[in-house]
Short mmCIF file of C-alpha atoms and ligand atoms in Angstrom, two decimals:
data_model
loop_
_atom_site.label_atom_id
_atom_site.label_comp_id
_atom_site.label_asym_id
_atom_site.label_seq_id
_atom_site.Cartn_x
_atom_site.Cartn_y
_atom_site.Cartn_z
CA MET A 184 -187.44 -144.25 111.38
CA SER A 185 -186.46 -140.72 112.30
CA LYS A 186 -183.53 -139.05 110.61
CA ASN A 187 -181.53 -139.10 113.81
CA THR A 188 -181.95 -142.81 114.34
CA ASN A 189 -180.89 -143.40 110.75
CA GLU A 190 -177.80 -141.32 111.31
CA LYS A 191 -177.02 -143.16 114.54
CA HIS A 192 -177.28 -146.59 112.93
CA PHE A 193 -175.14 -145.54 110.00
CA GLU A 194 -172.46 -144.03 112.17
CA SER A 195 -172.27 -146.81 114.75
CA THR A 196 -169.09 -148.84 114.55
CA LEU A 197 -167.82 -152.25 115.61
CA PHE A 198 -164.08 -153.00 115.92
CA GLY A 199 -163.42 -149.55 114.45
CA HIS A 200 -165.46 -150.07 111.26
CA PRO A 201 -169.04 -149.09 110.34
CA ILE A 202 -171.55 -151.82 111.21
CA GLY A 203 -172.69 -151.64 107.57
CA LEU A 204 -169.39 -153.34 106.68
CA TYR A 205 -170.38 -156.44 108.63
CA ILE A 206 -173.80 -156.51 106.97
CA LEU A 207 -172.10 -156.48 103.57
CA PHE A 208 -169.53 -158.99 104.87
CA PHE A 209 -172.16 -161.58 105.79
CA THR A 210 -174.31 -160.96 102.72
CA GLU A 211 -171.28 -161.49 100.47
CA MET A 212 -170.10 -164.44 102.58
CA TRP A 213 -173.36 -166.30 101.88
CA GLU A 214 -173.43 -165.21 98.26
CA ARG A 215 -169.89 -166.57 97.75
CA PHE A 216 -170.85 -169.74 99.64
CA SER A 217 -173.58 -170.32 97.09
CA TYR A 218 -171.37 -169.34 94.15
CA TYR A 219 -168.31 -171.41 95.02
CA GLY A 220 -170.38 -174.30 96.36
CA MET A 221 -172.32 -174.59 93.13
CA ARG A 222 -169.19 -173.99 91.04
CA ALA A 223 -167.43 -176.87 92.79
CA LEU A 224 -170.17 -179.24 91.64
CA LEU A 225 -170.67 -177.98 88.15
CA VAL A 226 -168.03 -179.85 86.13
CA LEU A 227 -168.48 -183.03 88.16
CA TYR A 228 -172.25 -182.95 87.64
CA MET A 229 -171.92 -182.34 83.91
CA THR A 230 -169.47 -185.20 83.41
CA THR A 231 -171.24 -187.82 85.55
CA GLU A 232 -172.98 -190.49 83.47
CA THR A 233 -176.71 -190.16 82.92
CA ILE A 234 -177.23 -193.56 84.58
CA GLY A 235 -175.62 -191.91 87.56
CA ASP A 236 -173.82 -193.11 90.64
CA ALA A 237 -174.61 -192.71 94.34
CA ARG A 238 -174.98 -188.98 93.79
CA GLY A 239 -177.70 -189.42 91.16
CA PRO A 240 -177.60 -189.08 87.39
CA GLY A 241 -175.45 -186.37 85.82
CA LEU A 242 -175.59 -184.93 82.32
CA GLY A 243 -173.19 -187.42 80.76
CA TRP A 244 -171.06 -184.84 78.93
CA THR A 245 -167.43 -185.32 77.89
CA SER A 246 -164.91 -183.47 80.02
CA GLN A 247 -164.07 -181.23 77.08
CA GLU A 248 -167.71 -180.16 76.73
CA ALA A 249 -167.99 -179.63 80.46
CA LEU A 250 -164.81 -177.57 80.71
CA ALA A 251 -165.86 -175.44 77.76
CA LEU A 252 -169.17 -174.57 79.40
CA TYR A 253 -167.43 -174.05 82.73
CA GLY A 254 -164.97 -171.60 81.13
CA TRP A 255 -167.75 -169.59 79.53
CA TYR A 256 -169.84 -169.67 82.68
CA THR A 257 -167.08 -168.44 85.01
CA MET A 258 -166.25 -165.69 82.56
CA LEU A 259 -169.85 -164.62 81.97
CA VAL A 260 -170.69 -164.24 85.67
CA TYR A 261 -168.02 -161.57 85.87
CA VAL A 262 -168.59 -159.99 82.46
CA MET A 263 -172.23 -159.52 83.46
CA SER A 264 -170.95 -157.12 86.12
CA ILE A 265 -170.76 -154.43 83.43
CA PRO A 266 -174.51 -154.24 82.79
CA GLY A 267 -174.93 -154.78 86.56
CA GLY A 268 -172.85 -151.68 87.24
CA MET A 269 -174.65 -149.65 84.56
CA ILE A 270 -178.06 -150.49 86.01
CA ALA A 271 -176.87 -149.34 89.43
CA ASP A 272 -175.37 -146.10 88.14
CA LYS A 273 -178.30 -145.06 86.02
CA LEU A 274 -181.45 -146.75 87.25
CA LEU A 275 -181.55 -148.21 90.70
CA GLY A 276 -178.52 -147.28 92.78
CA GLN A 277 -176.21 -149.96 94.13
CA LYS A 278 -178.31 -150.89 97.15
CA LYS A 279 -181.47 -151.84 95.23
CA THR A 280 -179.47 -153.53 92.48
CA VAL A 281 -177.81 -155.77 95.08
CA LEU A 282 -181.26 -156.64 96.42
CA PHE A 283 -182.54 -157.64 92.98
CA GLY A 284 -179.37 -159.61 92.37
CA ALA A 285 -179.82 -161.49 95.64
CA VAL A 286 -183.46 -162.35 94.87
CA ILE A 287 -182.56 -163.55 91.35
CA LEU A 288 -179.76 -165.68 92.82
CA CYS A 289 -182.18 -167.34 95.26
CA ILE A 290 -184.49 -168.16 92.34
CA GLY A 291 -181.57 -169.33 90.15
CA HIS A 292 -180.17 -171.72 92.75
CA GLY A 293 -183.74 -172.84 93.53
CA VAL A 294 -184.33 -173.72 89.86
CA LEU A 295 -181.12 -175.78 89.82
CA VAL A 296 -182.68 -178.08 92.41
CA LEU A 297 -185.00 -179.33 89.64
CA THR A 298 -183.64 -182.16 87.54
CA ASP A 299 -184.81 -181.12 84.04
CA THR A 300 -182.37 -179.91 81.40
CA TRP A 301 -184.25 -176.61 80.91
CA ALA A 302 -183.86 -176.02 84.65
CA PHE A 303 -180.10 -176.49 84.39
CA TYR A 304 -179.68 -173.82 81.71
CA THR A 305 -182.26 -171.46 83.22
CA GLY A 306 -180.64 -171.79 86.65
CA LEU A 307 -177.18 -171.03 85.29
CA GLY A 308 -178.55 -168.06 83.34
CA LEU A 309 -180.20 -166.66 86.46
CA VAL A 310 -177.04 -167.14 88.53
CA ILE A 311 -175.02 -165.27 85.88
CA LEU A 312 -177.54 -162.42 85.96
CA GLY A 313 -177.76 -162.38 89.76
CA VAL A 314 -174.00 -162.30 90.33
CA GLY A 315 -173.70 -159.56 87.70
CA LEU A 316 -176.18 -157.43 89.61
CA LEU A 317 -174.86 -158.19 93.09
CA LYS A 318 -171.10 -158.65 93.01
CA PRO A 319 -169.79 -155.32 91.62
CA ASN A 320 -172.34 -153.24 93.46
CA ILE A 321 -171.90 -154.74 96.90
CA SER A 322 -168.16 -154.06 96.48
CA THR A 323 -168.77 -150.42 95.55
CA MET A 324 -171.02 -150.09 98.61
CA VAL A 325 -168.13 -151.09 100.87
CA GLY A 326 -166.20 -148.09 99.55
CA GLY A 327 -169.23 -145.88 100.15
CA LEU A 328 -169.06 -146.60 103.89
CA TYR A 329 -165.86 -144.56 104.20
CA PRO A 330 -165.33 -140.85 103.49
CA GLN A 331 -162.62 -139.91 100.99
CA GLY A 332 -159.17 -139.97 102.58
CA ASP A 333 -160.18 -142.42 105.33
CA ILE A 334 -157.24 -144.78 105.90
CA ARG A 335 -159.64 -147.48 107.17
CA ARG A 336 -160.99 -148.05 103.65
CA ASP A 337 -158.24 -150.46 102.51
CA LYS A 338 -158.56 -152.41 105.75
CA GLY A 339 -162.35 -152.44 105.34
CA PHE A 340 -161.92 -154.11 101.97
CA SER A 341 -159.54 -156.66 103.48
CA ILE A 342 -162.14 -157.54 106.11
CA PHE A 343 -164.75 -157.82 103.34
CA TYR A 344 -162.35 -160.10 101.47
CA ILE A 345 -162.15 -162.38 104.48
CA GLY A 346 -165.96 -162.67 104.25
CA ILE A 347 -165.67 -163.71 100.60
CA ASN A 348 -163.19 -166.43 101.42
CA THR A 349 -164.94 -167.67 104.53
CA GLY A 350 -167.94 -168.32 102.28
CA SER A 351 -165.77 -170.09 99.75
CA LEU A 352 -163.98 -172.19 102.37
CA LEU A 353 -167.17 -173.28 104.14
CA ALA A 354 -168.83 -174.16 100.85
CA THR A 355 -165.97 -176.28 99.52
CA MET A 356 -165.75 -178.13 102.83
CA VAL A 357 -169.48 -178.83 103.27
CA ILE A 358 -170.97 -179.24 99.83
CA GLY A 359 -169.04 -182.37 98.83
CA PHE A 360 -170.35 -184.11 101.92
CA VAL A 361 -173.96 -183.07 101.25
CA VAL A 362 -173.76 -184.29 97.65
CA ALA A 363 -172.26 -187.62 98.71
CA GLN A 364 -175.13 -188.12 101.17
CA TRP A 365 -178.14 -186.75 99.31
CA GLY A 366 -177.17 -186.23 95.67
CA TRP A 367 -176.40 -183.40 93.26
CA HIS A 368 -179.60 -181.47 93.60
CA ALA A 369 -179.34 -181.35 97.37
CA GLY A 370 -175.96 -179.67 96.80
CA PHE A 371 -177.57 -177.10 94.51
CA GLY A 372 -180.30 -176.67 97.11
CA LEU A 373 -177.73 -175.98 99.81
CA ALA A 374 -176.30 -173.20 97.65
CA GLY A 375 -179.84 -171.82 97.42
CA ILE A 376 -180.34 -171.93 101.19
CA ALA A 377 -177.04 -170.07 101.66
CA MET A 378 -178.24 -167.34 99.32
CA VAL A 379 -181.54 -167.02 101.18
CA LEU A 380 -179.50 -166.47 104.37
CA GLY A 381 -177.50 -163.78 102.54
CA LEU A 382 -180.73 -162.09 101.46
CA ILE A 383 -182.11 -162.19 105.01
CA VAL A 384 -178.94 -160.59 106.43
CA TYR A 385 -179.02 -157.89 103.76
CA VAL A 386 -182.68 -157.00 104.26
CA TRP A 387 -182.33 -157.05 108.05
CA GLY A 388 -179.24 -154.84 107.93
CA GLN A 389 -180.76 -152.09 105.78
CA LYS A 390 -180.87 -149.74 108.75
CA TYR A 391 -177.06 -149.72 108.78
CA LEU A 392 -176.87 -148.94 105.10
CA THR A 393 -179.17 -145.94 104.86
CA HIS A 394 -176.52 -143.57 103.50
CA VAL A 395 -174.77 -145.84 101.06
CA GLY A 396 -175.61 -147.13 97.57
CA ASN A 397 -178.52 -144.73 96.92
CA LEU A 398 -179.06 -143.31 93.48
CA GLU A 399 -179.91 -139.91 94.97
CA ILE A 400 -176.42 -139.44 96.41
CA HIS A 401 -174.92 -138.67 93.05
CA LYS A 402 -178.04 -137.43 91.34
CA SER A 403 -176.84 -133.83 91.40
CA ASN A 404 -173.94 -134.51 89.08
CA THR A 405 -175.41 -137.46 87.24
CA VAL A 406 -176.13 -137.01 83.57
CA ASP A 407 -179.63 -137.92 82.41
CA GLN A 408 -180.53 -141.58 82.30
CA SER A 409 -180.04 -141.91 78.57
CA SER A 410 -176.42 -140.75 78.79
CA TYR A 411 -174.97 -144.05 77.50
CA GLY A 412 -177.04 -143.56 74.36
CA LEU A 413 -175.68 -140.02 74.16
CA LEU A 414 -172.11 -141.28 74.48
CA PHE A 415 -172.61 -143.65 71.56
CA LYS A 416 -174.19 -140.84 69.53
CA ASN A 417 -171.12 -138.73 70.17
CA LEU A 418 -168.95 -141.63 69.08
CA LEU A 419 -170.27 -141.23 65.53
CA LYS A 420 -168.95 -137.66 65.54
CA SER A 421 -165.52 -138.46 67.05
CA LYS A 422 -163.12 -139.38 64.27
CA ASN A 423 -160.26 -141.02 66.21
CA GLN A 424 -162.50 -143.01 68.53
CA MET A 425 -164.66 -144.13 65.63
CA PHE A 426 -161.57 -145.23 63.74
CA ILE A 427 -160.35 -147.38 66.66
CA THR A 428 -163.84 -148.82 67.09
CA VAL A 429 -164.01 -149.82 63.42
CA ILE A 430 -160.60 -151.50 63.63
CA LEU A 431 -161.67 -153.42 66.73
CA SER A 432 -164.90 -154.45 65.01
CA VAL A 433 -162.96 -155.83 62.07
CA VAL A 434 -160.77 -157.80 64.49
CA SER A 435 -163.94 -159.10 66.18
CA ALA A 436 -165.42 -160.17 62.86
CA PHE A 437 -162.21 -162.01 62.10
CA GLY A 438 -162.34 -163.63 65.56
CA TRP A 439 -165.93 -164.73 64.87
CA TYR A 440 -164.88 -166.22 61.54
CA SER A 441 -161.81 -168.07 62.83
CA LEU A 442 -162.68 -168.94 66.45
CA GLY A 443 -166.46 -169.37 66.31
CA TRP A 444 -169.45 -167.31 67.40
CA GLY A 445 -168.69 -167.47 71.15
CA PHE A 446 -165.39 -165.66 70.85
CA GLY A 447 -166.82 -163.43 68.11
CA LEU A 448 -169.61 -162.22 70.38
CA LEU A 449 -167.14 -161.69 73.20
CA PHE A 450 -164.87 -159.59 70.98
CA PHE A 451 -167.81 -157.48 69.81
CA PHE A 452 -168.88 -156.95 73.40
CA LEU A 453 -165.33 -155.86 74.30
CA THR A 454 -165.34 -153.50 71.32
CA ILE A 455 -168.51 -151.85 72.65
CA ILE A 456 -166.94 -151.53 76.11
CA ALA A 457 -163.74 -150.06 74.63
CA ALA A 458 -165.83 -147.51 72.71
CA LEU A 459 -167.75 -146.69 75.88
CA MET A 460 -164.53 -146.20 77.84
CA MET A 461 -163.11 -143.88 75.18
CA MET A 462 -166.29 -141.82 75.14
CA ILE A 463 -166.47 -141.59 78.93
CA TYR A 464 -162.86 -140.41 78.92
CA LYS A 465 -163.74 -137.77 76.37
CA GLU A 466 -166.81 -136.66 78.28
CA LEU A 467 -165.10 -136.20 81.66
CA ASN A 468 -164.60 -132.52 82.08
CA SER A 469 -161.62 -132.09 84.38
CA GLN A 470 -158.08 -133.22 83.64
CA LEU A 471 -157.97 -134.74 87.13
CA ASP A 472 -160.94 -137.00 86.36
CA LYS A 473 -159.48 -137.93 82.98
CA ASP A 474 -156.08 -138.84 84.45
CA ARG A 475 -157.56 -140.89 87.24
CA PHE A 476 -159.78 -142.72 84.78
CA LEU A 477 -156.76 -143.52 82.63
CA VAL A 478 -154.67 -144.86 85.49
CA LEU A 479 -157.59 -147.02 86.53
CA LEU A 480 -157.82 -148.55 83.06
CA LEU A 481 -154.06 -149.13 83.03
CA SER A 482 -154.24 -150.89 86.38
CA PHE A 483 -156.80 -153.27 84.84
CA ILE A 484 -153.98 -154.62 82.64
CA MET A 485 -152.36 -155.86 85.83
CA VAL A 486 -155.67 -157.36 86.89
CA ILE A 487 -156.08 -159.41 83.70
CA ILE A 488 -152.47 -160.65 83.87
CA PHE A 489 -152.75 -161.47 87.56
CA TRP A 490 -155.92 -163.55 87.23
CA GLY A 491 -154.73 -165.12 83.99
CA ALA A 492 -151.79 -166.59 85.89
CA TYR A 493 -153.45 -167.10 89.27
CA GLU A 494 -156.46 -169.01 87.97
CA GLN A 495 -154.27 -171.97 87.02
CA ALA A 496 -155.27 -172.95 90.55
CA GLY A 497 -158.56 -174.56 89.52
CA GLY A 498 -157.22 -176.02 86.25
CA LEU A 499 -153.61 -176.91 85.58
CA MET A 500 -152.41 -176.85 89.19
CA ASN A 501 -155.43 -178.86 90.24
CA LEU A 502 -154.61 -181.53 87.67
CA TYR A 503 -150.97 -181.38 88.73
CA ALA A 504 -151.99 -182.06 92.32
CA ASP A 505 -154.14 -184.92 91.13
CA THR A 506 -151.78 -186.76 88.81
CA LYS A 507 -148.18 -185.72 89.45
CA THR A 508 -147.98 -185.01 93.15
CA ASP A 509 -147.19 -187.40 95.96
CA ARG A 510 -150.10 -186.68 98.32
CA MET A 511 -149.30 -189.26 100.98
CA LEU A 512 -149.04 -187.88 104.50
CA LEU A 513 -148.64 -190.11 107.59
CA GLY A 514 -149.85 -193.10 105.61
CA MET A 515 -152.96 -191.35 104.29
CA GLN A 516 -153.58 -189.89 100.89
CA ILE A 517 -154.74 -186.27 100.94
CA PRO A 518 -157.67 -185.75 98.52
CA THR A 519 -156.89 -183.46 95.59
CA VAL A 520 -159.83 -181.14 96.35
CA MET A 521 -158.30 -180.29 99.73
CA PHE A 522 -155.64 -178.29 97.90
CA GLN A 523 -158.39 -176.01 96.66
CA SER A 524 -159.15 -174.98 100.24
CA LEU A 525 -155.57 -173.83 100.88
CA ASN A 526 -156.13 -170.48 99.20
CA ALA A 527 -159.22 -169.52 101.20
CA GLY A 528 -157.59 -170.78 104.40
CA PHE A 529 -154.43 -168.74 103.80
CA ILE A 530 -156.53 -165.65 103.09
CA ILE A 531 -158.35 -165.93 106.37
CA LEU A 532 -155.01 -166.41 108.17
CA PHE A 533 -153.05 -163.64 106.46
CA ALA A 534 -155.52 -160.98 105.27
CA ALA A 535 -155.29 -158.89 108.44
CA ALA A 536 -151.50 -159.17 108.62
CA VAL A 537 -150.99 -158.09 105.00
CA ALA A 538 -153.41 -155.15 105.36
CA SER A 539 -151.75 -154.04 108.63
CA TYR A 540 -148.30 -154.29 107.08
CA TRP A 541 -149.26 -151.89 104.28
CA ALA A 542 -151.13 -149.52 106.61
CA LYS A 543 -148.13 -149.31 108.96
CA ARG A 544 -145.77 -148.78 106.04
CA LYS A 545 -147.96 -145.95 104.82
CA LEU A 546 -148.10 -144.26 108.23
CA LYS A 547 -144.31 -144.43 108.41
CA GLY A 548 -144.13 -142.65 105.04
CA GLY A 549 -143.05 -145.71 103.01
CA GLU A 550 -144.28 -146.45 99.50
CA ALA A 551 -147.72 -148.00 99.85
CA SER A 552 -149.75 -146.71 96.92
CA SER A 553 -152.29 -149.10 95.43
CA ILE A 554 -150.41 -149.36 92.13
CA PHE A 555 -147.26 -150.31 94.03
CA LYS A 556 -149.08 -152.91 96.10
CA MET A 557 -150.67 -154.37 92.98
CA ALA A 558 -147.32 -154.59 91.16
CA VAL A 559 -145.74 -156.21 94.22
CA GLY A 560 -148.71 -158.58 94.35
CA ILE A 561 -148.02 -159.73 90.79
CA VAL A 562 -144.34 -160.32 91.58
CA ILE A 563 -145.11 -162.30 94.75
CA MET A 564 -147.71 -164.40 92.94
CA GLY A 565 -145.21 -164.90 90.10
CA PHE A 566 -142.69 -166.31 92.57
CA GLY A 567 -145.30 -168.90 93.49
CA PHE A 568 -144.80 -170.33 90.01
CA LEU A 569 -141.11 -170.79 90.71
CA PHE A 570 -142.13 -173.48 93.19
CA MET A 571 -144.18 -175.11 90.44
CA VAL A 572 -141.11 -175.02 88.20
CA PHE A 573 -139.23 -176.90 90.94
CA ALA A 574 -142.15 -179.34 91.21
CA ALA A 575 -142.04 -180.01 87.46
CA MET A 576 -138.26 -180.52 87.63
CA GLN A 577 -138.63 -182.99 90.48
CA PHE A 578 -141.36 -184.84 88.60
CA GLU A 579 -139.21 -185.13 85.50
CA LYS A 580 -136.39 -186.54 87.59
CA SER A 581 -138.21 -188.94 89.90
CA GLY A 582 -141.72 -189.46 88.50
CA SER A 583 -143.54 -187.60 91.28
CA SER A 584 -143.22 -184.30 93.08
CA SER A 585 -143.56 -183.21 96.68
CA MET A 586 -146.82 -181.55 97.73
CA LEU A 587 -144.79 -178.94 99.60
CA TRP A 588 -144.18 -177.21 96.27
CA LEU A 589 -147.91 -176.82 95.81
CA VAL A 590 -148.41 -175.57 99.36
CA MET A 591 -145.68 -172.96 98.88
CA ALA A 592 -147.08 -171.97 95.48
CA TYR A 593 -150.55 -171.46 96.93
CA LEU A 594 -149.09 -169.50 99.85
CA PHE A 595 -147.30 -167.08 97.51
CA HIS A 596 -150.35 -166.86 95.29
CA THR A 597 -152.49 -165.94 98.24
CA ILE A 598 -150.13 -163.27 99.60
CA GLY A 599 -149.98 -161.85 96.07
CA GLU A 600 -153.77 -161.95 95.84
CA LEU A 601 -154.07 -160.05 99.12
CA CYS A 602 -151.80 -157.33 97.72
CA ILE A 603 -153.83 -156.93 94.56
CA SER A 604 -157.44 -158.03 94.85
CA PRO A 605 -158.90 -156.17 97.88
CA VAL A 606 -156.55 -153.29 97.09
CA ALA A 607 -157.92 -152.98 93.55
CA LEU A 608 -161.50 -152.94 94.86
CA SER A 609 -160.62 -150.12 97.21
CA PHE A 610 -158.63 -148.25 94.56
CA ILE A 611 -161.59 -148.26 92.18
CA THR A 612 -163.82 -146.65 94.80
CA LYS A 613 -161.19 -143.95 95.34
CA LEU A 614 -160.53 -143.12 91.70
CA SER A 615 -163.73 -143.65 89.71
CA PRO A 616 -165.73 -140.64 88.60
CA VAL A 617 -168.72 -140.72 90.97
CA LYS A 618 -171.36 -141.14 88.32
CA TYR A 619 -169.57 -144.14 86.80
CA ALA A 620 -168.42 -145.76 90.06
CA SER A 621 -170.49 -148.93 89.66
CA LEU A 622 -169.71 -149.27 85.97
CA MET A 623 -165.98 -149.12 86.69
CA MET A 624 -166.35 -151.79 89.34
CA GLY A 625 -168.20 -153.83 86.71
CA VAL A 626 -165.37 -153.34 84.22
CA TYR A 627 -162.91 -154.47 86.90
CA PHE A 628 -164.79 -157.72 87.46
CA ALA A 629 -165.12 -158.23 83.71
CA ALA A 630 -161.32 -157.88 83.54
CA THR A 631 -160.99 -160.61 86.18
CA GLY A 632 -163.41 -162.73 84.12
CA LEU A 633 -161.23 -162.28 81.05
CA GLY A 634 -158.28 -163.28 83.22
CA ASN A 635 -160.13 -166.51 83.99
CA LYS A 636 -160.59 -167.19 80.30
CA VAL A 637 -156.92 -166.42 79.59
CA ALA A 638 -155.99 -168.85 82.36
CA GLY A 639 -157.99 -171.61 80.66
CA ILE A 640 -156.26 -170.97 77.34
CA ILE A 641 -152.78 -171.02 78.94
CA GLY A 642 -153.68 -174.12 80.94
CA GLU A 643 -154.74 -175.97 77.78
CA SER A 644 -151.40 -175.20 76.16
CA ALA A 645 -149.66 -177.30 78.81
CA SER A 646 -150.70 -180.48 77.00
CA SER A 647 -148.49 -179.49 74.06
CA LEU A 648 -145.79 -177.40 75.76
CA GLY A 649 -145.44 -179.37 78.98
CA GLU A 650 -145.92 -178.07 82.54
CA PHE A 651 -142.30 -177.07 83.06
CA SER A 652 -142.35 -174.57 80.16
CA VAL A 653 -145.77 -173.21 81.09
CA PHE A 654 -144.87 -172.65 84.76
CA LEU A 655 -141.51 -171.13 83.84
CA GLY A 656 -143.13 -168.91 81.22
CA ILE A 657 -145.73 -167.61 83.68
CA PHE A 658 -143.04 -167.01 86.32
CA LEU A 659 -140.86 -164.93 83.99
CA PHE A 660 -143.71 -163.04 82.39
CA THR A 661 -145.38 -162.00 85.66
CA ILE A 662 -142.09 -160.88 87.23
CA VAL A 663 -141.31 -158.73 84.18
CA ILE A 664 -144.78 -157.13 84.21
CA GLY A 665 -144.66 -156.47 87.97
CA VAL A 666 -141.22 -154.87 87.72
CA LEU A 667 -142.32 -152.82 84.71
CA PHE A 668 -145.20 -151.32 86.68
CA VAL A 669 -142.83 -150.52 89.57
CA LEU A 670 -140.58 -148.73 87.09
CA ILE A 671 -143.41 -146.55 85.77
CA LEU A 672 -144.84 -146.03 89.24
CA LYS A 673 -143.95 -142.35 89.44
CA PRO A 674 -145.78 -141.18 86.30
CA LEU A 675 -148.72 -143.44 87.13
CA LYS A 676 -148.96 -141.99 90.63
CA ARG A 677 -148.82 -138.50 89.19
CA LEU A 678 -151.93 -139.38 87.21
CA THR A 679 -153.82 -140.17 90.43
CA HIS A 680 -153.39 -136.54 91.54
CA GLY A 681 -152.71 -137.48 95.12
CA ALA A 682 -155.86 -139.59 95.53
CA GLU A 683 -154.10 -141.58 98.25
CA ASP A 684 -151.63 -139.03 99.61
CA ASN A 685 -153.52 -137.72 102.59
CA GLU A 686 -155.14 -140.83 103.96
CA LYS A 687 -155.52 -140.70 107.71
N1 LIG B 769 -162.06 -164.76 94.80
C1 LIG B 769 -162.56 -163.44 94.76
C2 LIG B 769 -164.07 -163.42 94.80
O1 LIG B 769 -164.73 -164.37 94.61
C3 LIG B 769 -162.09 -162.66 93.58
C4 LIG B 769 -162.70 -163.06 92.30
C5 LIG B 769 -162.45 -162.07 91.21
O2 LIG B 769 -162.09 -160.91 91.44
N2 LIG B 769 -162.65 -162.49 90.03
O3 LIG B 769 -164.62 -162.39 95.01
#
């Protein structure tokens, strides 16, 4: 294809956004279909008896075993985004890494169609690897479609986010039906077919993505490919950083000893990432880059807290809907799983409105920095838990609680999510040092993965503390954190050095 045609494809727009955005939208939509579809089956498949029911035999695990594996799995898919980002930054560029990720995902879901135990573990392993390669890098590519200072970027991410949730909504609506009709492995197969569709869209749409996600783009200021090794070599010579790393390693060893090898390995991995972050900070040569890097890391604290609270959705709130909520409506009982679709549905309904609200506010000169939006997002999500506090109070009084509380909670959670999640993706692409853009996106997703794990730990504590205390605790804690970030907004914004000041 001639250079001019390439240019034309890349610059062509639809509804005011580059066509490349829609290619990434549909690729990610199908990828999320496969991810959430498979995820919806996982625990149920693991806990179904080996003699099986109409859906075929399961693995016959206890629910504790199944939930433990589920917790690790949902964390690992996101933690794997760190190596996924590194591979993109240093070896392949984001575009090729996404392609490899998509192919591995097709194979992984394909393997899960087989009924053997080895196939189950191999399939999960491949899905973890595939998501790690695809998810952070496709998100960074969305940012690459927009020049710096383009006000459409935040909106672009909101559109992309609608794609994510359309995939999730479709999957959770369809896959249960397929499994009921044709069994577990047909469900896994459907996830595989969805991923093949994603791969087809991505390959077909390459002509709209010619200028984004290439390694060459940042080759000029990229350090040599062994730079991570170099950073660790420098660590040995840096006293303060080495000291912190040793302390963290001791903590990890203690974690290994007292909590088992799973947590131990996780802590050691986090120690390595912390060392890497410190050394990248040290290596950055301008104060502007250093400050922006720092503010990005600080914003990740909000990310972990947000997801740690929010992800009660699949666990504690799900159980609450199942056992303590009156789900009768017009003489029919609403299935518990339906409540899981509320979030994706609300996102599709409100994503554009929330993004437009912030864009208008910004154009009018109001406060609409990403940090502010993220802090507000935490507060709004936190208020969702107030409804759960009311639900718990009603249950304690009358033995059941109205489902309206849950609907309101999910509504607030979703509006909060829309203020933080797509905004954070966009923010990372604005603030990351170019040569570490994919890695930082990977670290962001790993932070969300940790949030998931935190959510599981908090959720478990409800059995001893009771739901009322847990919901109230989350409500108070998230409000305090959100307000705290609003209070330190000014110095934090100063650290961004006007990265968002002149967006037009
Ligand atoms: N639900 C969103 C997605 O699947 C966000 C998940 C996350 O950031 N951990 O992309």
